[in-house]
Amino acid sequence: MAGLETDVATYLAAIPALSLTAGTNVFDVIFPESAQDQAVTVVETPGSPDDHAAGASLSRPLYETARFQVIVRDVPANANAARALARSIRLNLNRLADTTIGDTRVLTCSSLQRPFPLPGDKNDRVRYITNFEMKLVDVGST
């Protein structure tokens, strides 16, 4: 069973306009050491409590509320391209709804803000980050 990060990274890799390839320049883990300079990673972050309907105390939630970050990085000379890629990713994820990607049935996905810069990483690559909140049902769990 794949995690949310894998499902989102795979979804992004399936969008031709983004020119991303899972395991090459889009990852479901923090950037691997061997990753090229221009790369994207999806990282799950703490979400919010599940939403339950009235019923038994151990009933399954109606949906989970997860949060994740998408981080785009590149060399300083390509800062504008990194920002543009971060914005394109945001446009492709913001308001994603009523679809299944991998083990995740997406009810709604919302960008929490526009991409913003982080300080450079240890190799002085620029980074742009966008946080998302997704209401989902994990269809891979029993």
PDB file of C-alpha atoms in Angstrom:
ATOM      1  CA  MET A   1       0.000   0.000   0.000  1.00  0.00           C
ATOM      2  CA  ALA A   2       1.395   3.354  -1.037  1.00  0.00           C
ATOM      3  CA  GLY A   3       1.329   6.427   1.158  1.00  0.00           C
ATOM      4  CA  LEU A   4      -0.111   9.835   0.402  1.00  0.00           C
ATOM      5  CA  GLU A   5       3.318  11.128  -0.678  1.00  0.00           C
ATOM      6  CA  THR A   6       3.658   8.336  -3.239  1.00  0.00           C
ATOM      7  CA  ASP A   7       0.157   8.885  -4.584  1.00  0.00           C
ATOM      8  CA  VAL A   8       0.694  12.647  -5.000  1.00  0.00           C
ATOM      9  CA  ALA A   9       4.174  12.247  -6.547  1.00  0.00           C
ATOM     10  CA  THR A  10       2.811   9.646  -8.986  1.00  0.00           C
ATOM     11  CA  TYR A  11      -0.108  11.939  -9.845  1.00  0.00           C
ATOM     12  CA  LEU A  12       2.274  14.835 -10.561  1.00  0.00           C
ATOM     13  CA  ALA A  13       4.460  12.598 -12.744  1.00  0.00           C
ATOM     14  CA  ALA A  14       1.389  11.705 -14.844  1.00  0.00           C
ATOM     15  CA  ILE A  15       0.803  15.356 -15.854  1.00  0.00           C
ATOM     16  CA  PRO A  16       2.739  15.796 -19.137  1.00  0.00           C
ATOM     17  CA  ALA A  17       3.028  19.594 -18.882  1.00  0.00           C
ATOM     18  CA  LEU A  18       5.053  19.307 -15.642  1.00  0.00           C
ATOM     19  CA  SER A  19       7.763  17.099 -17.227  1.00  0.00           C
ATOM     20  CA  LEU A  20       8.282  15.149 -13.999  1.00  0.00           C
ATOM     21  CA  THR A  21       9.334  11.515 -13.696  1.00  0.00           C
ATOM     22  CA  ALA A  22       8.759   9.565 -10.467  1.00  0.00           C
ATOM     23  CA  GLY A  23      12.075   8.540  -8.940  1.00  0.00           C
ATOM     24  CA  THR A  24      14.088  10.813 -11.246  1.00  0.00           C
ATOM     25  CA  ASN A  25      13.013  14.379 -10.488  1.00  0.00           C
ATOM     26  CA  VAL A  26       9.883  13.945  -8.350  1.00  0.00           C
ATOM     27  CA  PHE A  27      10.124  12.018  -5.094  1.00  0.00           C
ATOM     28  CA  ASP A  28       7.930  10.727  -2.282  1.00  0.00           C
ATOM     29  CA  VAL A  29      10.820  11.078   0.192  1.00  0.00           C
ATOM     30  CA  ILE A  30      13.095  13.967   1.129  1.00  0.00           C
ATOM     31  CA  PHE A  31      15.419  14.638  -1.810  1.00  0.00           C
ATOM     32  CA  PRO A  32      17.811  11.682  -2.209  1.00  0.00           C
ATOM     33  CA  GLU A  33      21.525  12.556  -2.300  1.00  0.00           C
ATOM     34  CA  SER A  34      21.706  11.368  -5.911  1.00  0.00           C
ATOM     35  CA  ALA A  35      18.822  13.582  -7.099  1.00  0.00           C
ATOM     36  CA  GLN A  36      19.510  16.141  -9.789  1.00  0.00           C
ATOM     37  CA  ASP A  37      19.466  19.844  -8.907  1.00  0.00           C
ATOM     38  CA  GLN A  38      16.033  20.457 -10.468  1.00  0.00           C
ATOM     39  CA  ALA A  39      13.778  18.230  -8.380  1.00  0.00           C
ATOM     40  CA  VAL A  40      10.457  18.093  -6.542  1.00  0.00           C
ATOM     41  CA  THR A  41       9.546  16.280  -3.347  1.00  0.00           C
ATOM     42  CA  VAL A  42       6.247  15.612  -1.596  1.00  0.00           C
ATOM     43  CA  VAL A  43       6.352  15.433   2.212  1.00  0.00           C
ATOM     44  CA  GLU A  44       3.375  14.600   4.429  1.00  0.00           C
ATOM     45  CA  THR A  45       3.027  16.896   7.450  1.00  0.00           C
ATOM     46  CA  PRO A  46       0.670  16.778  10.468  1.00  0.00           C
ATOM     47  CA  GLY A  47      -2.982  17.090   9.481  1.00  0.00           C
ATOM     48  CA  SER A  48      -6.190  17.612  11.429  1.00  0.00           C
ATOM     49  CA  PRO A  49      -8.549  15.250  13.245  1.00  0.00           C
ATOM     50  CA  ASP A  50     -10.688  12.877  11.174  1.00  0.00           C
ATOM     51  CA  ASP A  51     -14.339  13.715  10.600  1.00  0.00           C
ATOM     52  CA  HIS A  52     -16.771  11.138  11.985  1.00  0.00           C
ATOM     53  CA  ALA A  53     -20.506  10.767  11.616  1.00  0.00           C
ATOM     54  CA  ALA A  54     -22.718   9.947  14.558  1.00  0.00           C
ATOM     55  CA  GLY A  55     -22.525   6.256  15.413  1.00  0.00           C
ATOM     56  CA  ALA A  56     -20.417   3.723  17.209  1.00  0.00           C
ATOM     57  CA  SER A  57     -17.308   5.097  18.872  1.00  0.00           C
ATOM     58  CA  LEU A  58     -15.057   2.903  16.739  1.00  0.00           C
ATOM     59  CA  SER A  59     -16.737   3.700  13.442  1.00  0.00           C
ATOM     60  CA  ARG A  60     -14.484   4.547  10.539  1.00  0.00           C
ATOM     61  CA  PRO A  61     -14.140   8.254   9.765  1.00  0.00           C
ATOM     62  CA  LEU A  62     -16.089   9.807   6.926  1.00  0.00           C
ATOM     63  CA  TYR A  63     -12.758  11.224   5.806  1.00  0.00           C
ATOM     64  CA  GLU A  64      -9.259  12.033   7.004  1.00  0.00           C
ATOM     65  CA  THR A  65      -7.710  15.480   6.771  1.00  0.00           C
ATOM     66  CA  ALA A  66      -4.082  15.260   5.717  1.00  0.00           C
ATOM     67  CA  ARG A  67      -1.573  17.973   4.963  1.00  0.00           C
ATOM     68  CA  PHE A  68       1.490  17.820   2.787  1.00  0.00           C
ATOM     69  CA  GLN A  69       4.141  20.060   1.287  1.00  0.00           C
ATOM     70  CA  VAL A  70       5.469  20.168  -2.228  1.00  0.00           C
ATOM     71  CA  ILE A  71       9.023  21.500  -2.394  1.00  0.00           C
ATOM     72  CA  VAL A  72      10.628  22.491  -5.697  1.00  0.00           C
ATOM     73  CA  ARG A  73      14.357  23.147  -5.866  1.00  0.00           C
ATOM     74  CA  ASP A  74      16.918  24.158  -8.481  1.00  0.00           C
ATOM     75  CA  VAL A  75      20.180  26.036  -8.903  1.00  0.00           C
ATOM     76  CA  PRO A  76      20.019  29.827  -8.383  1.00  0.00           C
ATOM     77  CA  ALA A  77      20.348  30.512 -12.118  1.00  0.00           C
ATOM     78  CA  ASN A  78      17.047  28.640 -12.597  1.00  0.00           C
ATOM     79  CA  ALA A  79      15.143  30.349  -9.765  1.00  0.00           C
ATOM     80  CA  ASN A  80      12.439  31.682 -12.083  1.00  0.00           C
ATOM     81  CA  ALA A  81      11.910  28.228 -13.599  1.00  0.00           C
ATOM     82  CA  ALA A  82      11.675  26.688 -10.107  1.00  0.00           C
ATOM     83  CA  ARG A  83       9.082  29.277  -9.082  1.00  0.00           C
ATOM     84  CA  ALA A  84       7.120  28.668 -12.299  1.00  0.00           C
ATOM     85  CA  LEU A  85       7.151  24.904 -11.707  1.00  0.00           C
ATOM     86  CA  ALA A  86       5.956  25.394  -8.124  1.00  0.00           C
ATOM     87  CA  ARG A  87       3.097  27.561  -9.399  1.00  0.00           C
ATOM     88  CA  SER A  88       2.168  24.991 -12.073  1.00  0.00           C
ATOM     89  CA  ILE A  89       2.109  22.228  -9.480  1.00  0.00           C
ATOM     90  CA  ARG A  90      -0.133  24.375  -7.294  1.00  0.00           C
ATOM     91  CA  LEU A  91      -2.522  24.976 -10.185  1.00  0.00           C
ATOM     92  CA  ASN A  92      -2.717  21.228 -10.836  1.00  0.00           C
ATOM     93  CA  LEU A  93      -3.376  20.257  -7.202  1.00  0.00           C
ATOM     94  CA  ASN A  94      -5.450  23.165  -5.912  1.00  0.00           C
ATOM     95  CA  ARG A  95      -9.148  22.256  -6.029  1.00  0.00           C
ATOM     96  CA  LEU A  96      -8.441  18.681  -7.135  1.00  0.00           C
ATOM     97  CA  ALA A  97     -11.595  16.808  -6.120  1.00  0.00           C
ATOM     98  CA  ASP A  98     -13.651  13.688  -6.481  1.00  0.00           C
ATOM     99  CA  THR A  99     -10.889  11.519  -7.926  1.00  0.00           C
ATOM    100  CA  THR A 100      -8.804   8.531  -6.900  1.00  0.00           C
ATOM    101  CA  ILE A 101      -5.024   8.547  -7.162  1.00  0.00           C
ATOM    102  CA  GLY A 102      -3.397   5.288  -6.125  1.00  0.00           C
ATOM    103  CA  ASP A 103      -4.717   4.337  -2.665  1.00  0.00           C
ATOM    104  CA  THR A 104      -6.136   7.811  -2.018  1.00  0.00           C
ATOM    105  CA  ARG A 105      -9.687   8.880  -2.847  1.00  0.00           C
ATOM    106  CA  VAL A 106      -9.443  12.657  -2.918  1.00  0.00           C
ATOM    107  CA  LEU A 107     -12.574  14.421  -1.760  1.00  0.00           C
ATOM    108  CA  THR A 108     -10.968  17.879  -1.930  1.00  0.00           C
ATOM    109  CA  CYS A 109      -7.446  19.276  -2.114  1.00  0.00           C
ATOM    110  CA  SER A 110      -6.697  22.903  -1.318  1.00  0.00           C
ATOM    111  CA  SER A 111      -3.553  24.956  -1.496  1.00  0.00           C
ATOM    112  CA  LEU A 112      -2.988  26.774   1.788  1.00  0.00           C
ATOM    113  CA  GLN A 113      -0.931  29.534   0.147  1.00  0.00           C
ATOM    114  CA  ARG A 114       0.987  30.501  -2.959  1.00  0.00           C
ATOM    115  CA  PRO A 115       4.491  29.042  -3.365  1.00  0.00           C
ATOM    116  CA  PHE A 116       6.984  30.891  -1.203  1.00  0.00           C
ATOM    117  CA  PRO A 117      10.783  30.758  -1.045  1.00  0.00           C
ATOM    118  CA  LEU A 118      12.729  28.962   1.654  1.00  0.00           C
ATOM    119  CA  PRO A 119      16.372  29.701   2.391  1.00  0.00           C
ATOM    120  CA  GLY A 120      18.751  27.856   0.081  1.00  0.00           C
ATOM    121  CA  ASP A 121      19.698  24.288   0.948  1.00  0.00           C
ATOM    122  CA  LYS A 122      23.235  23.189   1.911  1.00  0.00           C
ATOM    123  CA  ASN A 123      24.203  23.311  -1.783  1.00  0.00           C
ATOM    124  CA  ASP A 124      22.742  26.829  -2.189  1.00  0.00           C
ATOM    125  CA  ARG A 125      19.869  25.620  -4.385  1.00  0.00           C
ATOM    126  CA  VAL A 126      16.738  27.762  -4.294  1.00  0.00           C
ATOM    127  CA  ARG A 127      13.589  26.157  -2.877  1.00  0.00           C
ATOM    128  CA  TYR A 128       9.914  27.002  -3.225  1.00  0.00           C
ATOM    129  CA  ILE A 129       7.306  25.379  -1.031  1.00  0.00           C
ATOM    130  CA  THR A 130       3.524  25.123  -1.083  1.00  0.00           C
ATOM    131  CA  ASN A 131       1.419  23.538   1.653  1.00  0.00           C
ATOM    132  CA  PHE A 132      -1.783  21.652   0.866  1.00  0.00           C
ATOM    133  CA  GLU A 133      -4.687  20.237   2.824  1.00  0.00           C
ATOM    134  CA  MET A 134      -6.510  17.206   1.482  1.00  0.00           C
ATOM    135  CA  LYS A 135      -9.721  15.610   2.674  1.00  0.00           C
ATOM    136  CA  LEU A 136      -9.371  11.970   1.691  1.00  0.00           C
ATOM    137  CA  VAL A 137     -10.409   8.397   2.143  1.00  0.00           C
ATOM    138  CA  ASP A 138      -7.598   5.831   2.285  1.00  0.00           C
ATOM    139  CA  VAL A 139      -8.986   3.122   0.007  1.00  0.00           C
ATOM    140  CA  GLY A 140      -5.887   0.951   0.491  1.00  0.00           C
ATOM    141  CA  SER A 141      -6.673   0.233   4.158  1.00  0.00           C
ATOM    142  CA  THR A 142      -9.068  -2.388   5.427  1.00  0.00           C
TER     143      THR A 142
END
